[in-house]
Coordinates of C-alpha atoms and ligand atoms in Angstrom, one line a residue:
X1 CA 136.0 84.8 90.6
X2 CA 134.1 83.1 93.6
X3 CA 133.3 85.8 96.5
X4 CA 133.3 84.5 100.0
X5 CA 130.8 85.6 102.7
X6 CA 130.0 84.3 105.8
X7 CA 128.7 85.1 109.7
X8 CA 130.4 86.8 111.8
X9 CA 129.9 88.3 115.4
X10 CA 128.7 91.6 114.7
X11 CA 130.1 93.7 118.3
X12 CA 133.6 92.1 118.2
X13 CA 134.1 91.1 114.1
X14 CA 135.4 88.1 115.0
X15 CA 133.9 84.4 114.7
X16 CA 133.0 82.5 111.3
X17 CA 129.9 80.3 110.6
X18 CA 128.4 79.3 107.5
X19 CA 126.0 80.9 105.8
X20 CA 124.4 77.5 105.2
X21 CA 124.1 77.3 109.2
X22 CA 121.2 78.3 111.2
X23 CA 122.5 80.6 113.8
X24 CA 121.3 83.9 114.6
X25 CA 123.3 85.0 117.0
X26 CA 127.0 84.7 118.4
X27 CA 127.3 82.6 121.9
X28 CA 127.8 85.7 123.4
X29 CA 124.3 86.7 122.7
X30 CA 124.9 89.7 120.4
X31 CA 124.0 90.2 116.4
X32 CA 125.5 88.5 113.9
X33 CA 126.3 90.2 110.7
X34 CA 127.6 89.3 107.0
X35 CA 131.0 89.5 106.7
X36 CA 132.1 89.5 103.0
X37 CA 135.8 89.1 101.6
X38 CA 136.5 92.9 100.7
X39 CA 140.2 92.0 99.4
X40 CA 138.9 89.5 96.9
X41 CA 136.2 92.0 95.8
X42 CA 138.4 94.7 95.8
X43 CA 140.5 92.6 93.0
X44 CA 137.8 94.5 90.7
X45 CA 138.1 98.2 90.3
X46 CA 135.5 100.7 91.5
X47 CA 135.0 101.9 87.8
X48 CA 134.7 98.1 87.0
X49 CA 132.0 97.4 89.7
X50 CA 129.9 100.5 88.5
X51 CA 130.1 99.5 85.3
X52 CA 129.0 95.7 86.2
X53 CA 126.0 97.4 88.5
X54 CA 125.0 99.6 85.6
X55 CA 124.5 97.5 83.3
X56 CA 122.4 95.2 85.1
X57 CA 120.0 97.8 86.6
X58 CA 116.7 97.5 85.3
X59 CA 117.0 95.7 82.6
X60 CA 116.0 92.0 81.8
X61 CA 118.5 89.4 82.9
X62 CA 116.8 87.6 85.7
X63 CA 117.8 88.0 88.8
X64 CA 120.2 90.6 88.1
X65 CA 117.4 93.6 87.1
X66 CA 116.3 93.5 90.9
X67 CA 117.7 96.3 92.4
X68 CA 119.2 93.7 95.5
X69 CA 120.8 91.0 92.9
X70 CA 122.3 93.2 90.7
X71 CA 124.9 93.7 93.6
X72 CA 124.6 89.8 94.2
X73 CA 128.2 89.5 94.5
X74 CA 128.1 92.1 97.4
X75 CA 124.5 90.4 98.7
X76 CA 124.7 86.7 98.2
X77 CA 127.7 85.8 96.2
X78 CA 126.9 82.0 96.6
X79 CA 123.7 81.3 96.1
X80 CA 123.0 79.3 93.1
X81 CA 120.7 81.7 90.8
X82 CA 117.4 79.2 90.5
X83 CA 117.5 79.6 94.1
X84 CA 116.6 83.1 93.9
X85 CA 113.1 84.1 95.3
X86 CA 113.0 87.3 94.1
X87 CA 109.9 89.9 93.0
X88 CA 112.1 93.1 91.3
X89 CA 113.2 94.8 94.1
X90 CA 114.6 97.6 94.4
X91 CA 115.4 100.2 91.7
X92 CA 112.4 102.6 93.1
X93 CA 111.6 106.2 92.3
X94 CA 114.0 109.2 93.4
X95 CA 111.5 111.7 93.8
X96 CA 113.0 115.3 93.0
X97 CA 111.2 116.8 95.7
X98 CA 111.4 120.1 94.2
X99 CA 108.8 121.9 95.2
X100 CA 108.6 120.5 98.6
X101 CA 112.2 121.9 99.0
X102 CA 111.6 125.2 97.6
X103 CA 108.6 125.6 100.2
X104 CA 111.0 124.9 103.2
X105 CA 114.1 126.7 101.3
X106 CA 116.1 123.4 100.3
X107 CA 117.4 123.4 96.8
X108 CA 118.2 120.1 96.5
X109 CA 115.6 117.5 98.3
X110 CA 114.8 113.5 97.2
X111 CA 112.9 111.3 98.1
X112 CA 113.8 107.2 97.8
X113 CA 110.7 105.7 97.3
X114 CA 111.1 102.1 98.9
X115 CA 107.4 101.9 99.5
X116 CA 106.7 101.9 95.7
X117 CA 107.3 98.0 96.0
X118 CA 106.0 95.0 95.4
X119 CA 104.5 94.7 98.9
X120 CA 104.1 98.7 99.5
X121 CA 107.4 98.9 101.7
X122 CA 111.2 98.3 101.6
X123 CA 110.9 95.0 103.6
X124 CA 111.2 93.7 100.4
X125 CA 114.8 94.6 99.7
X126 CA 115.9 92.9 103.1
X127 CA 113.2 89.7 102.4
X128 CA 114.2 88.8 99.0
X129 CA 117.5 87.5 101.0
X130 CA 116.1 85.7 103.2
X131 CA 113.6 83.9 101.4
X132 CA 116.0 83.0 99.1
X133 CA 118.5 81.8 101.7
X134 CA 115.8 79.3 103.2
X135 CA 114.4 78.4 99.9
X136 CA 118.5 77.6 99.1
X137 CA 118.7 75.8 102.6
X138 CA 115.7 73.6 101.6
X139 CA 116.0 73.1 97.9
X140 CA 120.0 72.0 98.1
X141 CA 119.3 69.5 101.0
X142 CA 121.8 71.3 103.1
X143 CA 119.1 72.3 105.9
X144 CA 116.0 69.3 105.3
X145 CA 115.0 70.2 109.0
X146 CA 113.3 73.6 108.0
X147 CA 109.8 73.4 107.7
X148 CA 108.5 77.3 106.9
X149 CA 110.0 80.7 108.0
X150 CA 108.5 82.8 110.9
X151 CA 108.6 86.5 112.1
X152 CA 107.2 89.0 114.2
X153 CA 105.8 91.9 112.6
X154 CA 104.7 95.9 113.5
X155 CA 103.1 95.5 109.7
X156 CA 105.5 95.3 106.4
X157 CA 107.5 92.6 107.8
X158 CA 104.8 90.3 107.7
X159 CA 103.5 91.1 104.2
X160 CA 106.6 91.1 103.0
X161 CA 107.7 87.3 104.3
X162 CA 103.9 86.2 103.5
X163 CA 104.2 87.0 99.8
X164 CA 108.1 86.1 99.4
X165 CA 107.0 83.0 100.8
X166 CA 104.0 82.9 98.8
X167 CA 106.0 83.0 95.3
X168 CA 108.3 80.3 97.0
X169 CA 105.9 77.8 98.3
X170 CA 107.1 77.5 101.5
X171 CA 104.9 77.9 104.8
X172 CA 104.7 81.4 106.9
X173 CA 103.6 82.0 110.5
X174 CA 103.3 85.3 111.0
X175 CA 102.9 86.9 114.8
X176 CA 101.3 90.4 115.0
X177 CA 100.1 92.6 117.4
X178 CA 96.6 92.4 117.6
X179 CA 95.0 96.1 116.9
X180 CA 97.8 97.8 116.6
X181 CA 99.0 97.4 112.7
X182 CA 96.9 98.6 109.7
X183 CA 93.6 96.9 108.4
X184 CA 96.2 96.9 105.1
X185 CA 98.8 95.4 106.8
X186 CA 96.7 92.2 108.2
X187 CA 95.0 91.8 104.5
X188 CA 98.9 91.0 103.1
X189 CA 99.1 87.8 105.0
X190 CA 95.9 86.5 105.3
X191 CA 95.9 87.0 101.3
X192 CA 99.2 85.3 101.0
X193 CA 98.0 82.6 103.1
X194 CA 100.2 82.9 105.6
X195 CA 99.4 81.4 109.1
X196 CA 98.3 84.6 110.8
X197 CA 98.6 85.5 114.6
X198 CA 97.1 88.0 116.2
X199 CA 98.3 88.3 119.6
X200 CA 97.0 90.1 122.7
X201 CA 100.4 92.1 122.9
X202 CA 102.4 94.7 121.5
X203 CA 105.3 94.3 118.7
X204 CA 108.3 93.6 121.7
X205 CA 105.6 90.7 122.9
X206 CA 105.3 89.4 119.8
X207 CA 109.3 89.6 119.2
X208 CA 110.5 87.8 122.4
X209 CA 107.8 85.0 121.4
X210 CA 108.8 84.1 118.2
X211 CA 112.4 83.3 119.2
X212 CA 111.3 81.2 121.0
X213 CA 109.2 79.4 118.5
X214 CA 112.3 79.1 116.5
X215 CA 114.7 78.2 119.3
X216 CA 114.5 74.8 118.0
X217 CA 114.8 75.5 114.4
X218 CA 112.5 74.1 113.2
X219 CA 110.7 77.4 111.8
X220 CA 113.7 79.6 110.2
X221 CA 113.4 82.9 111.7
X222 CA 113.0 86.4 109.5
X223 CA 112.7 89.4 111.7
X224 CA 115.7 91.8 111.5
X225 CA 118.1 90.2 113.9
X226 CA 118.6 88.0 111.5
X227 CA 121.8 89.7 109.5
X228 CA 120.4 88.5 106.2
X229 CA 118.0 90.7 105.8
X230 CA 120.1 93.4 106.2
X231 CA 122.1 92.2 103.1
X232 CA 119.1 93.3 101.1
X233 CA 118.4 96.4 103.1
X234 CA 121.8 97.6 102.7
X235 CA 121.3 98.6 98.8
X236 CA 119.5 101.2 99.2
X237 CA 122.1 103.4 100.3
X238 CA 124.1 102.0 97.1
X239 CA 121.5 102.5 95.0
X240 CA 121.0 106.2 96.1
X241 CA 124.6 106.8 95.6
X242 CA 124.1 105.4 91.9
X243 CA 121.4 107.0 91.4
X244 CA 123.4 110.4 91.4
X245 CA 125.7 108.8 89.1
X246 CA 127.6 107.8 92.2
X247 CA 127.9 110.9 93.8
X248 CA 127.3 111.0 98.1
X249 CA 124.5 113.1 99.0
X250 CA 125.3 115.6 101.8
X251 CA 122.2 113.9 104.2
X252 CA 120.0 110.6 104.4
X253 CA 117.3 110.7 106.8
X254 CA 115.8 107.5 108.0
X255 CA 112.8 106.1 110.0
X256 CA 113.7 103.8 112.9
X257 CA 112.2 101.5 114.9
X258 CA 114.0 98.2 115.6
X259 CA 117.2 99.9 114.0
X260 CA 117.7 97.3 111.1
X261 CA 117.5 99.9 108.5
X262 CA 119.4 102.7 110.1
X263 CA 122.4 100.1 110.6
X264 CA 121.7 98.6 107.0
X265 CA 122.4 101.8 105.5
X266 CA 125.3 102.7 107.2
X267 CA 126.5 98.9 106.4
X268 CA 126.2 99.2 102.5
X269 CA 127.8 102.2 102.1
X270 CA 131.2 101.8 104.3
X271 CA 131.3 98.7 102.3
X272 CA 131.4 100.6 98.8
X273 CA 133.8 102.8 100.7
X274 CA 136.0 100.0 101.0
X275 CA 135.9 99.3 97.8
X276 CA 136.9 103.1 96.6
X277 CA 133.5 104.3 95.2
X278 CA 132.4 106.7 97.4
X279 CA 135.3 108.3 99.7
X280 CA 132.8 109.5 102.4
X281 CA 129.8 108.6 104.4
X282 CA 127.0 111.2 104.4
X283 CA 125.4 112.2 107.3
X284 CA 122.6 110.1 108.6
X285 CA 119.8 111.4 110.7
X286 CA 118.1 108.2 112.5
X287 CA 114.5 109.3 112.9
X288 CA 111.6 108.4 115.5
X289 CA 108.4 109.1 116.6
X290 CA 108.7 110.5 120.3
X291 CA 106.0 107.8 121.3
X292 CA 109.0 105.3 120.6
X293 CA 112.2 107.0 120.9
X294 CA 114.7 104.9 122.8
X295 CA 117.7 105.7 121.0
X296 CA 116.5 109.0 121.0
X297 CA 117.0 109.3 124.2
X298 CA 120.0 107.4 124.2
X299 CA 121.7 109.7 121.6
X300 CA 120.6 112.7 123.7
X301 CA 122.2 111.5 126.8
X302 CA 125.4 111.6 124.9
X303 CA 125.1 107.9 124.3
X304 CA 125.8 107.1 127.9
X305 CA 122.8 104.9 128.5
X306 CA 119.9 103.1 126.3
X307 CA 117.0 102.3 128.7
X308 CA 114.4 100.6 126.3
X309 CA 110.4 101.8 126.8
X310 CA 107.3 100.6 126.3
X311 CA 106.5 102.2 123.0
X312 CA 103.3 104.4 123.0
X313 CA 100.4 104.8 120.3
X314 CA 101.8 106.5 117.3
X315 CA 100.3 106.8 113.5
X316 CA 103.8 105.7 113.0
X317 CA 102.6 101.9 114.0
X318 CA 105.4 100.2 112.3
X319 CA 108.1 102.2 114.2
X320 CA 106.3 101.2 117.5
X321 CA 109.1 99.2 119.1
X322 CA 110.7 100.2 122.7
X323 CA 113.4 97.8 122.7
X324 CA 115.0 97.5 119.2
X325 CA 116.8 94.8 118.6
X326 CA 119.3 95.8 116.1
X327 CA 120.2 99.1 118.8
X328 CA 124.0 98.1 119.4
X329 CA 124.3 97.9 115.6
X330 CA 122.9 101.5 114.7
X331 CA 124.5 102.9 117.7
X332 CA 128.3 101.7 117.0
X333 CA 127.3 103.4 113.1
X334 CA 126.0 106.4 114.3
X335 CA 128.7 106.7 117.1
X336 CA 131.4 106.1 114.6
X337 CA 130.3 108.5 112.1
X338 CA 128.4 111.3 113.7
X339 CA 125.3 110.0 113.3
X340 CA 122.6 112.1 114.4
X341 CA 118.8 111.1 116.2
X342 CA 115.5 113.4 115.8
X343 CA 112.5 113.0 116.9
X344 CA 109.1 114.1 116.1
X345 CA 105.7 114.1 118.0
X346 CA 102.3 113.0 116.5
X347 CA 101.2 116.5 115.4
X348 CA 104.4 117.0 113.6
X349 CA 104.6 113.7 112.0
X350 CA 101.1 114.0 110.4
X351 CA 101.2 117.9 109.6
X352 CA 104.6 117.2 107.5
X353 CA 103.6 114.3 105.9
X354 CA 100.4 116.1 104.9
X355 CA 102.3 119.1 103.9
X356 CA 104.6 117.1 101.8
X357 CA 101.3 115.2 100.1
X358 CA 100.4 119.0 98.5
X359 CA 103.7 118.9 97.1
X360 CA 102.9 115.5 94.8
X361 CA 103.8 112.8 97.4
X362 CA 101.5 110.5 99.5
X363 CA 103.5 109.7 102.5
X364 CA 102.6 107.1 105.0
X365 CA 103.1 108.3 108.8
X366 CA 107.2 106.8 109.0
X367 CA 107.8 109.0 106.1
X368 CA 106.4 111.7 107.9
X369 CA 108.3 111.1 110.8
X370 CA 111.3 111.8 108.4
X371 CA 109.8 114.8 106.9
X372 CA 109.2 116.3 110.1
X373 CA 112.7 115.7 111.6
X374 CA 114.0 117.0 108.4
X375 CA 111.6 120.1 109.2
X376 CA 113.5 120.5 112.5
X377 CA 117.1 120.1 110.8
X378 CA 116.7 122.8 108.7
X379 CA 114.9 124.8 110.6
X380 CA 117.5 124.9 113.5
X381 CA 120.3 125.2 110.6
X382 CA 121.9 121.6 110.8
X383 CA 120.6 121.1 107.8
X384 CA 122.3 124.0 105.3
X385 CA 119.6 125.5 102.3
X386 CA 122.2 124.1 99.7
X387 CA 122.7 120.9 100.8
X388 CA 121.8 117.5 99.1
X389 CA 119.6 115.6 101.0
X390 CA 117.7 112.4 100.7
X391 CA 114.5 111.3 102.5
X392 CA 113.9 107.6 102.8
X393 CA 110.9 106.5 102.4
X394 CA 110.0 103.6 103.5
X395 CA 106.6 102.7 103.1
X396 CA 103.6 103.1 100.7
X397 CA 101.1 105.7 101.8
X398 CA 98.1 103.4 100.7
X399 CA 99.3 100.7 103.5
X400 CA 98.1 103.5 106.3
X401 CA 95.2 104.9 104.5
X402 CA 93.2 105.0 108.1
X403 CA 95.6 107.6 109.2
X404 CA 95.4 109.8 106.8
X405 CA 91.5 109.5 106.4
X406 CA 92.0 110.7 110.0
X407 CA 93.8 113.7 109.7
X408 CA 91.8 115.2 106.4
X409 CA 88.5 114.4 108.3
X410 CA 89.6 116.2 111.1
X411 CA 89.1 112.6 113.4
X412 CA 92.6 112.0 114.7
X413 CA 92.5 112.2 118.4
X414 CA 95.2 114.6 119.8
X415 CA 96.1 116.4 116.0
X416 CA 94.8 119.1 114.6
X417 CA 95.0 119.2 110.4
X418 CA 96.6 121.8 109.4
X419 CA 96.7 120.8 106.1
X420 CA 93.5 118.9 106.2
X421 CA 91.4 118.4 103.0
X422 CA 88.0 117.2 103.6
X423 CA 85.8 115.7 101.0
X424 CA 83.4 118.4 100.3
X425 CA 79.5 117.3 100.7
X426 CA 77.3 119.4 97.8
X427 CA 74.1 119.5 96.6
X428 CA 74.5 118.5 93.2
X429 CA 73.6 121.9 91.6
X430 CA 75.9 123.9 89.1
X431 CA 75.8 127.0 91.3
X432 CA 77.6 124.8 94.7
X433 CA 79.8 123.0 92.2
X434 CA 81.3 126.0 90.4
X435 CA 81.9 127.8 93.7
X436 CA 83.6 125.4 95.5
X437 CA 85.8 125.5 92.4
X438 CA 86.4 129.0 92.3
X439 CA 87.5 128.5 96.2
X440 CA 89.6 125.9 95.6
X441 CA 91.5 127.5 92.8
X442 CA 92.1 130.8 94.7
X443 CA 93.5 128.7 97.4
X444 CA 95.6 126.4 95.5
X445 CA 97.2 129.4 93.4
X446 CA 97.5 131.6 96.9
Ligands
PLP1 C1 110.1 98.4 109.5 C2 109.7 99.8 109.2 C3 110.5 100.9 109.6 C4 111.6 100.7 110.6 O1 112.7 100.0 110.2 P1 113.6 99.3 111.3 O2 114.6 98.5 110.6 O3 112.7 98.5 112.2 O4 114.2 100.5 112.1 C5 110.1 102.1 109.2 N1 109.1 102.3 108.4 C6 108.3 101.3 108.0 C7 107.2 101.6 107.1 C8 108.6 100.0 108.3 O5 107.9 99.0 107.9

């Protein structure tokens, strides 16, 4: 059975264009999105597809043990498999969260750990697509014009296309914002040997730049505008769902920033509710850090108006972005299925995150922004105690290790640590030692 997919205009549905062409957006101007053939996959039964899914996941049988190609027919259909440029991803730890939950009165809390990855966050999922795509375009003749694959970046994006890249042999320019992502962040590239630009400007700078350096195609573009991506980024809602042996969870709460993920989500899972297996959509809670909360904003309005911003400082540096790109996307989703938007400030971001660390996690700030709106949820009862809910997280904690230094060393301006858990300076005697144990232990236990 072949499975057709191709572009289409994302706002209207309408349109077709290869996926072998190099367009990004419609002439209209507006996002483009993968369109697959439902009817022909539906020709499959939901039983059968969980079946086919399972029995691929993690095991051996390259590429299908990647969490992304195991769905390839859903993904990619067409892509000839030594095309692939893929590094296992997916199929990441769902935390039980058990003891996080029972602290804020939640019986039922997980979190999907996308940053446990080969690049420390789920960029991967959506990059393994794309880099496979251009490596496709370039290997089969069909596009001999590309010469290497470009993005703007707040961080993960650029890792992730520098190593995909990397594995592939092909050439990455990176564009970043110069100060403003994690001294973790800017090692990925440079290690990858990816042409890396730091630019005196922030992430929306960098973003309106590079499409121009690809206007003339000559350097594939990679940031989230392009739909591929979110072909990859779209199974982790799928996953989730077979994770709990394809039951729906009640909630997913997500980070945002340019809004790929949020509408990635939504996209993967009306898609397996087309296909009969799930018959609902859980709720999603769209997460930001009030120094960049457009849709925030726009969802408290009632939707009436998104006004973009000029993104402030947040730990959160990889959800910095006042003009999202992917915004009509998300909002359609979250209009369409009750979507809802929280927000949380810098103190609240870092003092859940932290919180959630003493539980068994190590959160990086996005996470926390999750955590902390989840905080809110339940605390204001929109969130009910029984509920299922899943947190996605969607970095490694190690990527943003200067932030947390911060807050347990009682350095980050504007935040107080609660939680804080400075490194204890002793004299090396027996006596200091075997007190600060004895504190410790009474406080741990308490
Ligand atoms: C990219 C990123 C996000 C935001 O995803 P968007 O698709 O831009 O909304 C959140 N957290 C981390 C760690 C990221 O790298």
């Amino acid at each position: 059975m072949r499975y057709d997919a191709w572009f289409r205009d994302a706002d209207t549905g309408t349109g077709r264009w290869e996926l072998d062409e190099i367009v990004y957006r419609s002439p209209g101007g507006g996002l483009l999105e993968v369109a697959h053939d439902l009817e022909a996959l539906k020709q499959r039964t939901d039983a059968g597809w969980m079946k086919l899914w399972e029995s691929r996941y993690k095991r051996t049988q390259w590429p299908f043990s990647s969490g992304v190609w195991g769905k390839k027919e859903l993904v990619l259909p067409n892509i000839p498999d030594e095309h692939i440029v893929s590094l296992d991803e997916g199929g990441t730890n769902l935390f039980w969260a058990e003891r996080f939950g029972r602290e804020l009165g939640l019986k039922d809390l997980w979190v999907k750990q996308c940053g446990v990855s080969h690049t420390g966050s789920f960029k991967d999922l959506g990059m393994t697509v794309l880099v496979s795509q251009v490596n496709h375009l370039i290997k089969s003749g069909k596009q001999p014009g590309i010469l290497g694959v470009a993005c703007a970046s707040t961080g993960d994006t650029s890792a992730a296309l520098a190593a995909y890249c990397a594995a592939a042999g092909l050439p990455a320019v990176v564009l970043l914002p110069r100060g403003k992502i994690s001294p973790a962040q800017l090692l990925q590239p440079l290690a990858n040997n990816a042409l890396t630009l730091a630019l005196d400007t922030d992430f929306d700078g960098c973003m309106r730049l590079v499409q121009e350096l690809t206007a003339d195609r000559k350097l594939y573009l990679a940031n989230s505008m392009n739909s591929l991506r979110v072909e990859g980024q779209k199974t982790v809602g799928i996953e989730v769902v077979q994770q709990f042996d394809w039951e729906v969870p009640d909630w997913i709460l997500i980070p945002g920033g340019n809004l790929g993920n949020v509408s990635a989500l939504y996209k993967g899972l009306e898609e397996i509710l087309a296909l009969g297996i799930i018959n609902r959509i859980p709720h999603i809670a769209c997460c930001q850090a009030q120094a960049a909360n457009p849709l925030y904003r726009a969802y408290k309005s009632g939707w009436k108006e998104f006004i973009p911003m000029v993104a402030q400082p947040t730990q959160a540096s990889a959800i910095r972005i006042g003009d999202p790109v992917s915004r009509s996307k998300a909002m359609r989703a979250l209009m369409k299925h009750g979507g809802i938007v929280e927000e949380a400030s810098e103190q609240e971001l870092a003092d859940a995150s932290a919180w959630a660390d003493r539980t068994g996690l190590f959160n990086c700030p996005h996470t926390g922004v999750a955590l902390a709106s989840l905080i809110k949820l339940v605390r204001s009862g929109t969130i009910k105690p029984h509920e299922r809910v899943v947190v996605i997280s969607t970095a490694h904690g190690l990527k943003f290790s200067e932030a947390k230094a911060a807050y347990h060393t009682g350095t980050l301006a504007g935040v107080i640590g609660t939680y804080a858990n400075p490194p204890l300076e002793l004299p090396a005697s027996t006596g200091a030692v075997y007190d600060a144990v004895m504190h410790h232990i009474e406080r741990t236990l308490r």
